[in-house]
mmCIF file with all atom_site columns, C-alpha atoms in Angstrom:
data_model
loop_
_atom_site.group_PDB
_atom_site.id
_atom_site.type_symbol
_atom_site.label_atom_id
_atom_site.label_alt_id
_atom_site.label_comp_id
_atom_site.label_asym_id
_atom_site.label_entity_id
_atom_site.label_seq_id
_atom_site.pdbx_PDB_ins_code
_atom_site.Cartn_x
_atom_site.Cartn_y
_atom_site.Cartn_z
_atom_site.occupancy
_atom_site.B_iso_or_equiv
_atom_site.pdbx_formal_charge
_atom_site.auth_seq_id
_atom_site.auth_comp_id
_atom_site.auth_asym_id
_atom_site.auth_atom_id
_atom_site.pdbx_PDB_model_num
ATOM 1   C CA . UNK A 1 1   ? 106.101 131.332 36.713  1.00 0.00 ? 183 UNK A CA 1
ATOM 2   C CA . UNK A 1 2   ? 109.519 129.861 37.417  1.00 0.00 ? 184 UNK A CA 1
ATOM 3   C CA . UNK A 1 3   ? 110.641 133.032 39.265  1.00 0.00 ? 185 UNK A CA 1
ATOM 4   C CA . UNK A 1 4   ? 107.494 133.002 41.411  1.00 0.00 ? 186 UNK A CA 1
ATOM 5   C CA . UNK A 1 5   ? 108.003 129.324 42.176  1.00 0.00 ? 187 UNK A CA 1
ATOM 6   C CA . UNK A 1 6   ? 111.683 129.945 43.037  1.00 0.00 ? 188 UNK A CA 1
ATOM 7   C CA . UNK A 1 7   ? 110.718 132.849 45.329  1.00 0.00 ? 189 UNK A CA 1
ATOM 8   C CA . UNK A 1 8   ? 108.089 130.687 47.086  1.00 0.00 ? 190 UNK A CA 1
ATOM 9   C CA . UNK A 1 9   ? 110.610 127.898 47.549  1.00 0.00 ? 191 UNK A CA 1
ATOM 10  C CA . UNK A 1 10  ? 113.234 130.329 48.862  1.00 0.00 ? 192 UNK A CA 1
ATOM 11  C CA . UNK A 1 11  ? 110.732 131.779 51.352  1.00 0.00 ? 193 UNK A CA 1
ATOM 12  C CA . UNK A 1 12  ? 109.706 128.293 52.440  1.00 0.00 ? 194 UNK A CA 1
ATOM 13  C CA . UNK A 1 13  ? 113.372 127.294 52.826  1.00 0.00 ? 195 UNK A CA 1
ATOM 14  C CA . UNK A 1 14  ? 113.997 130.367 54.985  1.00 0.00 ? 196 UNK A CA 1
ATOM 15  C CA . UNK A 1 15  ? 110.992 129.556 57.228  1.00 0.00 ? 197 UNK A CA 1
ATOM 16  C CA . UNK A 1 16  ? 112.120 125.936 57.595  1.00 0.00 ? 198 UNK A CA 1
ATOM 17  C CA . UNK A 1 17  ? 115.693 127.000 58.410  1.00 0.00 ? 199 UNK A CA 1
ATOM 18  C CA . UNK A 1 18  ? 114.374 129.381 61.080  1.00 0.00 ? 200 UNK A CA 1
ATOM 19  C CA . UNK A 1 19  ? 112.192 126.618 62.524  1.00 0.00 ? 201 UNK A CA 1
ATOM 20  C CA . UNK A 1 20  ? 115.127 124.192 62.453  1.00 0.00 ? 202 UNK A CA 1
ATOM 21  C CA . UNK A 1 21  ? 117.347 126.712 64.276  1.00 0.00 ? 203 UNK A CA 1
ATOM 22  C CA . UNK A 1 22  ? 114.692 127.207 66.948  1.00 0.00 ? 204 UNK A CA 1
ATOM 23  C CA . UNK A 1 23  ? 114.282 123.440 67.387  1.00 0.00 ? 205 UNK A CA 1
ATOM 24  C CA . UNK A 1 24  ? 118.054 122.969 67.585  1.00 0.00 ? 206 UNK A CA 1
ATOM 25  C CA . UNK A 1 25  ? 118.324 125.649 70.288  1.00 0.00 ? 207 UNK A CA 1
ATOM 26  C CA . UNK A 1 26  ? 115.435 124.081 72.202  1.00 0.00 ? 208 UNK A CA 1
ATOM 27  C CA . UNK A 1 27  ? 117.073 120.649 72.023  1.00 0.00 ? 209 UNK A CA 1
ATOM 28  C CA . UNK A 1 28  ? 120.377 122.048 73.283  1.00 0.00 ? 210 UNK A CA 1
ATOM 29  C CA . UNK A 1 29  ? 118.582 123.764 76.177  1.00 0.00 ? 211 UNK A CA 1
ATOM 30  C CA . UNK A 1 30  ? 116.711 120.554 77.048  1.00 0.00 ? 212 UNK A CA 1
ATOM 31  C CA . UNK A 1 31  ? 119.903 118.490 76.892  1.00 0.00 ? 213 UNK A CA 1
ATOM 32  C CA . UNK A 1 32  ? 121.610 120.989 79.193  1.00 0.00 ? 214 UNK A CA 1
ATOM 33  C CA . UNK A 1 33  ? 118.705 120.910 81.635  1.00 0.00 ? 215 UNK A CA 1
ATOM 34  C CA . UNK A 1 34  ? 118.643 117.105 81.508  1.00 0.00 ? 216 UNK A CA 1
ATOM 35  C CA . UNK A 1 35  ? 122.373 116.923 82.254  1.00 0.00 ? 217 UNK A CA 1
ATOM 36  C CA . UNK A 1 36  ? 122.015 119.350 85.158  1.00 0.00 ? 218 UNK A CA 1
ATOM 37  C CA . UNK A 1 37  ? 119.090 117.364 86.541  1.00 0.00 ? 219 UNK A CA 1
ATOM 38  C CA . UNK A 1 38  ? 120.966 114.085 86.228  1.00 0.00 ? 220 UNK A CA 1
ATOM 39  C CA . UNK A 1 39  ? 124.058 115.544 87.867  1.00 0.00 ? 221 UNK A CA 1
ATOM 40  C CA . UNK A 1 40  ? 121.989 116.829 90.772  1.00 0.00 ? 222 UNK A CA 1
ATOM 41  C CA . UNK A 1 41  ? 119.315 114.114 91.089  1.00 0.00 ? 223 UNK A CA 1
ATOM 42  C CA . UNK A 1 42  ? 121.102 110.855 90.229  1.00 0.00 ? 224 UNK A CA 1
ATOM 43  C CA . UNK A 1 43  ? 123.679 111.008 93.053  1.00 0.00 ? 225 UNK A CA 1
ATOM 44  C CA . UNK A 1 44  ? 121.005 111.841 95.635  1.00 0.00 ? 226 UNK A CA 1
ATOM 45  C CA . UNK A 1 45  ? 118.759 109.081 94.302  1.00 0.00 ? 227 UNK A CA 1
ATOM 46  C CA . UNK A 1 46  ? 121.655 106.612 94.354  1.00 0.00 ? 228 UNK A CA 1
ATOM 47  C CA . UNK A 1 47  ? 122.543 107.506 97.962  1.00 0.00 ? 229 UNK A CA 1
ATOM 48  C CA . UNK A 1 48  ? 118.957 107.208 99.214  1.00 0.00 ? 230 UNK A CA 1
ATOM 49  C CA . UNK A 1 49  ? 118.313 103.998 97.235  1.00 0.00 ? 231 UNK A CA 1
ATOM 50  C CA . UNK A 1 50  ? 121.570 102.554 98.627  1.00 0.00 ? 232 UNK A CA 1
ATOM 51  C CA . UNK A 1 51  ? 120.459 103.291 102.210 1.00 0.00 ? 233 UNK A CA 1
ATOM 52  C CA . UNK A 1 52  ? 117.127 101.548 101.648 1.00 0.00 ? 234 UNK A CA 1
ATOM 53  C CA . UNK A 1 53  ? 118.631 98.668  99.636  1.00 0.00 ? 235 UNK A CA 1
ATOM 54  C CA . UNK A 1 54  ? 121.209 98.058  102.344 1.00 0.00 ? 236 UNK A CA 1
ATOM 55  C CA . UNK A 1 55  ? 118.458 97.853  104.967 1.00 0.00 ? 237 UNK A CA 1
ATOM 56  C CA . UNK A 1 56  ? 116.309 95.559  102.821 1.00 0.00 ? 238 UNK A CA 1
ATOM 57  C CA . UNK A 1 57  ? 119.222 93.189  102.167 1.00 0.00 ? 239 UNK A CA 1
ATOM 58  C CA . UNK A 1 58  ? 120.523 93.010  105.750 1.00 0.00 ? 240 UNK A CA 1
ATOM 59  C CA . UNK A 1 59  ? 123.531 95.162  104.798 1.00 0.00 ? 241 UNK A CA 1
ATOM 60  C CA . UNK A 1 60  ? 124.706 92.882  101.974 1.00 0.00 ? 242 UNK A CA 1
ATOM 61  C CA . UNK A 1 61  ? 124.939 95.832  99.556  1.00 0.00 ? 243 UNK A CA 1
ATOM 62  C CA . UNK A 1 62  ? 126.671 99.156  100.159 1.00 0.00 ? 244 UNK A CA 1
ATOM 63  C CA . UNK A 1 63  ? 125.935 101.224 97.078  1.00 0.00 ? 245 UNK A CA 1
ATOM 64  C CA . UNK A 1 64  ? 123.533 101.828 94.224  1.00 0.00 ? 246 UNK A CA 1
ATOM 65  C CA . UNK A 1 65  ? 124.318 103.670 91.014  1.00 0.00 ? 247 UNK A CA 1
ATOM 66  C CA . UNK A 1 66  ? 121.835 104.941 88.492  1.00 0.00 ? 248 UNK A CA 1
ATOM 67  C CA . UNK A 1 67  ? 123.667 105.880 85.292  1.00 0.00 ? 249 UNK A CA 1
ATOM 68  C CA . UNK A 1 68  ? 122.670 108.438 82.656  1.00 0.00 ? 250 UNK A CA 1
ATOM 69  C CA . UNK A 1 69  ? 120.523 105.909 80.819  1.00 0.00 ? 251 UNK A CA 1
ATOM 70  C CA . UNK A 1 70  ? 118.822 104.962 84.120  1.00 0.00 ? 252 UNK A CA 1
ATOM 71  C CA . UNK A 1 71  ? 120.468 101.535 84.325  1.00 0.00 ? 253 UNK A CA 1
ATOM 72  C CA . UNK A 1 72  ? 120.887 100.306 87.879  1.00 0.00 ? 254 UNK A CA 1
ATOM 73  C CA . UNK A 1 73  ? 123.957 98.725  89.458  1.00 0.00 ? 255 UNK A CA 1
ATOM 74  C CA . UNK A 1 74  ? 124.545 97.588  93.036  1.00 0.00 ? 256 UNK A CA 1
ATOM 75  C CA . UNK A 1 75  ? 127.760 97.270  95.039  1.00 0.00 ? 257 UNK A CA 1
ATOM 76  C CA . UNK A 1 76  ? 128.046 94.217  97.309  1.00 0.00 ? 258 UNK A CA 1
ATOM 77  C CA . UNK A 1 77  ? 129.667 94.926  100.693 1.00 0.00 ? 259 UNK A CA 1
ATOM 78  C CA . UNK A 1 78  ? 133.367 94.130  100.563 1.00 0.00 ? 260 UNK A CA 1
ATOM 79  C CA . UNK A 1 79  ? 133.481 94.115  96.768  1.00 0.00 ? 261 UNK A CA 1
ATOM 80  C CA . UNK A 1 80  ? 134.176 97.447  95.048  1.00 0.00 ? 262 UNK A CA 1
ATOM 81  C CA . UNK A 1 81  ? 132.888 96.161  91.692  1.00 0.00 ? 263 UNK A CA 1
ATOM 82  C CA . UNK A 1 82  ? 129.322 97.243  91.012  1.00 0.00 ? 264 UNK A CA 1
ATOM 83  C CA . UNK A 1 83  ? 127.005 94.556  89.647  1.00 0.00 ? 265 UNK A CA 1
ATOM 84  C CA . UNK A 1 84  ? 124.596 95.409  86.863  1.00 0.00 ? 266 UNK A CA 1
ATOM 85  C CA . UNK A 1 85  ? 121.022 94.888  88.079  1.00 0.00 ? 267 UNK A CA 1
ATOM 86  C CA . UNK A 1 86  ? 120.556 92.148  85.476  1.00 0.00 ? 268 UNK A CA 1
ATOM 87  C CA . UNK A 1 87  ? 123.211 90.078  87.289  1.00 0.00 ? 269 UNK A CA 1
ATOM 88  C CA . UNK A 1 88  ? 121.426 90.139  90.648  1.00 0.00 ? 270 UNK A CA 1
ATOM 89  C CA . UNK A 1 89  ? 119.213 87.329  91.847  1.00 0.00 ? 271 UNK A CA 1
ATOM 90  C CA . UNK A 1 90  ? 115.499 87.801  91.173  1.00 0.00 ? 272 UNK A CA 1
ATOM 91  C CA . UNK A 1 91  ? 114.886 88.492  94.879  1.00 0.00 ? 273 UNK A CA 1
ATOM 92  C CA . UNK A 1 92  ? 117.708 91.044  95.150  1.00 0.00 ? 274 UNK A CA 1
ATOM 93  C CA . UNK A 1 93  ? 116.532 92.693  91.938  1.00 0.00 ? 275 UNK A CA 1
ATOM 94  C CA . UNK A 1 94  ? 113.003 93.081  93.335  1.00 0.00 ? 276 UNK A CA 1
ATOM 95  C CA . UNK A 1 95  ? 114.483 94.570  96.513  1.00 0.00 ? 277 UNK A CA 1
ATOM 96  C CA . UNK A 1 96  ? 116.548 96.986  94.438  1.00 0.00 ? 278 UNK A CA 1
ATOM 97  C CA . UNK A 1 97  ? 113.524 98.117  92.441  1.00 0.00 ? 279 UNK A CA 1
ATOM 98  C CA . UNK A 1 98  ? 111.538 98.631  95.644  1.00 0.00 ? 280 UNK A CA 1
ATOM 99  C CA . UNK A 1 99  ? 114.430 100.638 97.128  1.00 0.00 ? 281 UNK A CA 1
ATOM 100 C CA . UNK A 1 100 ? 114.614 102.870 94.051  1.00 0.00 ? 282 UNK A CA 1
ATOM 101 C CA . UNK A 1 101 ? 110.844 103.442 93.976  1.00 0.00 ? 283 UNK A CA 1
ATOM 102 C CA . UNK A 1 102 ? 110.846 104.398 97.660  1.00 0.00 ? 284 UNK A CA 1
ATOM 103 C CA . UNK A 1 103 ? 113.870 106.664 97.144  1.00 0.00 ? 285 UNK A CA 1
ATOM 104 C CA . UNK A 1 104 ? 112.142 108.421 94.228  1.00 0.00 ? 286 UNK A CA 1
ATOM 105 C CA . UNK A 1 105 ? 109.061 108.967 96.424  1.00 0.00 ? 287 UNK A CA 1
ATOM 106 C CA . UNK A 1 106 ? 111.209 110.437 99.160  1.00 0.00 ? 288 UNK A CA 1
ATOM 107 C CA . UNK A 1 107 ? 113.071 112.787 96.839  1.00 0.00 ? 289 UNK A CA 1
ATOM 108 C CA . UNK A 1 108 ? 110.286 113.828 94.474  1.00 0.00 ? 290 UNK A CA 1
ATOM 109 C CA . UNK A 1 109 ? 107.151 114.062 96.607  1.00 0.00 ? 291 UNK A CA 1
ATOM 110 C CA . UNK A 1 110 ? 107.600 117.106 98.838  1.00 0.00 ? 292 UNK A CA 1
ATOM 111 C CA . UNK A 1 111 ? 104.327 116.970 100.747 1.00 0.00 ? 293 UNK A CA 1
ATOM 112 C CA . UNK A 1 112 ? 104.690 113.294 101.747 1.00 0.00 ? 294 UNK A CA 1
ATOM 113 C CA . UNK A 1 113 ? 101.479 111.999 100.200 1.00 0.00 ? 295 UNK A CA 1
ATOM 114 C CA . UNK A 1 114 ? 100.542 108.379 100.896 1.00 0.00 ? 296 UNK A CA 1
ATOM 115 C CA . UNK A 1 115 ? 102.526 105.693 99.106  1.00 0.00 ? 297 UNK A CA 1
ATOM 116 C CA . UNK A 1 116 ? 100.418 102.946 97.563  1.00 0.00 ? 298 UNK A CA 1
ATOM 117 C CA . UNK A 1 117 ? 102.135 99.627  96.880  1.00 0.00 ? 299 UNK A CA 1
ATOM 118 C CA . UNK A 1 118 ? 100.259 96.875  95.074  1.00 0.00 ? 300 UNK A CA 1
ATOM 119 C CA . UNK A 1 119 ? 101.810 93.426  95.541  1.00 0.00 ? 301 UNK A CA 1
ATOM 120 C CA . UNK A 1 120 ? 105.259 95.014  95.727  1.00 0.00 ? 302 UNK A CA 1
ATOM 121 C CA . UNK A 1 121 ? 106.497 92.102  97.860  1.00 0.00 ? 303 UNK A CA 1
ATOM 122 C CA . UNK A 1 122 ? 104.758 89.291  95.968  1.00 0.00 ? 304 UNK A CA 1
ATOM 123 C CA . UNK A 1 123 ? 108.000 87.742  94.692  1.00 0.00 ? 305 UNK A CA 1
ATOM 124 C CA . UNK A 1 124 ? 109.963 88.170  97.928  1.00 0.00 ? 306 UNK A CA 1
ATOM 125 C CA . UNK A 1 125 ? 110.859 85.100  99.941  1.00 0.00 ? 307 UNK A CA 1
ATOM 126 C CA . UNK A 1 126 ? 109.850 85.163  103.618 1.00 0.00 ? 308 UNK A CA 1
ATOM 127 C CA . UNK A 1 127 ? 113.068 86.726  104.935 1.00 0.00 ? 309 UNK A CA 1
ATOM 128 C CA . UNK A 1 128 ? 113.085 89.430  102.253 1.00 0.00 ? 310 UNK A CA 1
ATOM 129 C CA . UNK A 1 129 ? 109.412 90.096  102.914 1.00 0.00 ? 311 UNK A CA 1
ATOM 130 C CA . UNK A 1 130 ? 110.024 90.449  106.662 1.00 0.00 ? 312 UNK A CA 1
ATOM 131 C CA . UNK A 1 131 ? 112.889 92.914  106.088 1.00 0.00 ? 313 UNK A CA 1
ATOM 132 C CA . UNK A 1 132 ? 110.758 94.955  103.683 1.00 0.00 ? 314 UNK A CA 1
ATOM 133 C CA . UNK A 1 133 ? 107.762 94.991  106.015 1.00 0.00 ? 315 UNK A CA 1
ATOM 134 C CA . UNK A 1 134 ? 109.932 96.150  108.919 1.00 0.00 ? 316 UNK A CA 1
ATOM 135 C CA . UNK A 1 135 ? 111.369 98.931  106.756 1.00 0.00 ? 317 UNK A CA 1
ATOM 136 C CA . UNK A 1 136 ? 107.926 99.979  105.510 1.00 0.00 ? 318 UNK A CA 1
ATOM 137 C CA . UNK A 1 137 ? 106.616 100.100 109.077 1.00 0.00 ? 319 UNK A CA 1
ATOM 138 C CA . UNK A 1 138 ? 109.456 102.423 110.077 1.00 0.00 ? 320 UNK A CA 1
ATOM 139 C CA . UNK A 1 139 ? 108.969 104.548 106.947 1.00 0.00 ? 321 UNK A CA 1
ATOM 140 C CA . UNK A 1 140 ? 105.278 104.847 107.808 1.00 0.00 ? 322 UNK A CA 1
ATOM 141 C CA . UNK A 1 141 ? 106.268 106.825 110.879 1.00 0.00 ? 323 UNK A CA 1
ATOM 142 C CA . UNK A 1 142 ? 106.169 110.010 108.823 1.00 0.00 ? 324 UNK A CA 1
ATOM 143 C CA . UNK A 1 143 ? 103.909 109.113 105.880 1.00 0.00 ? 325 UNK A CA 1
ATOM 144 C CA . UNK A 1 144 ? 101.017 106.773 105.240 1.00 0.00 ? 326 UNK A CA 1
ATOM 145 C CA . UNK A 1 145 ? 101.862 103.580 103.371 1.00 0.00 ? 327 UNK A CA 1
ATOM 146 C CA . UNK A 1 146 ? 99.123  101.412 101.906 1.00 0.00 ? 328 UNK A CA 1
ATOM 147 C CA . UNK A 1 147 ? 100.211 97.904  100.940 1.00 0.00 ? 329 UNK A CA 1
ATOM 148 C CA . UNK A 1 148 ? 97.794  95.821  98.919  1.00 0.00 ? 330 UNK A CA 1
ATOM 149 C CA . UNK A 1 149 ? 98.529  92.140  98.527  1.00 0.00 ? 331 UNK A CA 1
ATOM 150 C CA . UNK A 1 150 ? 96.882  88.843  97.692  1.00 0.00 ? 332 UNK A CA 1
ATOM 151 C CA . UNK A 1 151 ? 99.057  87.036  100.241 1.00 0.00 ? 333 UNK A CA 1
ATOM 152 C CA . UNK A 1 152 ? 98.298  86.435  103.900 1.00 0.00 ? 334 UNK A CA 1
ATOM 153 C CA . UNK A 1 153 ? 101.888 86.494  105.189 1.00 0.00 ? 335 UNK A CA 1
ATOM 154 C CA . UNK A 1 154 ? 102.010 90.298  105.364 1.00 0.00 ? 336 UNK A CA 1
ATOM 155 C CA . UNK A 1 155 ? 98.950  90.308  107.638 1.00 0.00 ? 337 UNK A CA 1
ATOM 156 C CA . UNK A 1 156 ? 100.407 87.466  109.686 1.00 0.00 ? 338 UNK A CA 1
ATOM 157 C CA . UNK A 1 157 ? 103.674 89.391  110.061 1.00 0.00 ? 339 UNK A CA 1
ATOM 158 C CA . UNK A 1 158 ? 101.798 92.274  111.678 1.00 0.00 ? 340 UNK A CA 1
ATOM 159 C CA . UNK A 1 159 ? 99.402  90.122  113.727 1.00 0.00 ? 341 UNK A CA 1
ATOM 160 C CA . UNK A 1 160 ? 99.111  91.705  117.156 1.00 0.00 ? 342 UNK A CA 1
ATOM 161 C CA . UNK A 1 161 ? 100.997 94.857  116.112 1.00 0.00 ? 343 UNK A CA 1
ATOM 162 C CA . UNK A 1 162 ? 98.797  97.709  117.303 1.00 0.00 ? 344 UNK A CA 1
ATOM 163 C CA . UNK A 1 163 ? 100.663 100.265 115.172 1.00 0.00 ? 345 UNK A CA 1
ATOM 164 C CA . UNK A 1 164 ? 99.720  98.588  111.881 1.00 0.00 ? 346 UNK A CA 1
ATOM 165 C CA . UNK A 1 165 ? 96.177  98.323  110.584 1.00 0.00 ? 347 UNK A CA 1
ATOM 166 C CA . UNK A 1 166 ? 95.466  95.184  108.561 1.00 0.00 ? 348 UNK A CA 1
ATOM 167 C CA . UNK A 1 167 ? 92.238  95.006  106.615 1.00 0.00 ? 349 UNK A CA 1
ATOM 168 C CA . UNK A 1 168 ? 91.353  91.650  105.091 1.00 0.00 ? 350 UNK A CA 1
ATOM 169 C CA . UNK A 1 169 ? 88.954  91.635  102.191 1.00 0.00 ? 351 UNK A CA 1
ATOM 170 C CA . UNK A 1 170 ? 88.599  87.878  102.233 1.00 0.00 ? 352 UNK A CA 1
ATOM 171 C CA . UNK A 1 171 ? 88.290  85.402  105.077 1.00 0.00 ? 353 UNK A CA 1
ATOM 172 C CA . UNK A 1 172 ? 89.231  81.746  104.642 1.00 0.00 ? 354 UNK A CA 1
ATOM 173 C CA . UNK A 1 173 ? 88.626  81.902  100.917 1.00 0.00 ? 355 UNK A CA 1
ATOM 174 C CA . UNK A 1 174 ? 85.179  83.524  101.196 1.00 0.00 ? 356 UNK A CA 1
ATOM 175 C CA . UNK A 1 175 ? 84.639  87.110  100.150 1.00 0.00 ? 357 UNK A CA 1
ATOM 176 C CA . UNK A 1 176 ? 83.414  89.405  102.892 1.00 0.00 ? 358 UNK A CA 1
#
């Protein structure tokens, strides 16, 4: 009985060691693929996000870095020290997040499907909102952008602009 039990345990140990080896190899392959992806994708994402962030902030920031743990940092113009995203003002942080989301869309969506933004500018002050709306209008030249908001300022910004379609779902507080 003891020999049979020992043989069963030895066989089970061998199966588990084989499974462990396979899992270890798979993890190493995934880590290698992740490193290659980060080395290829992160710099491109940082460059594109920096271009957008610079435009959104009236050229107050020159660079954006996304590190291996996906933490964001931004480089103010004239200051080579990158600032961790947590140290930015709330408005600048929202602009940075919008820039990164738009950069990801540009790099990861090959067929240029529509971009849907829901209250993405809700916490922007008026000047930040205007800069973002101008950028989004230009970006909509080669892809459809749908911006949903509960504010009226976005519609007012585009009042009279024949290139932008504004659809209001409410009128003076009454649902239509």
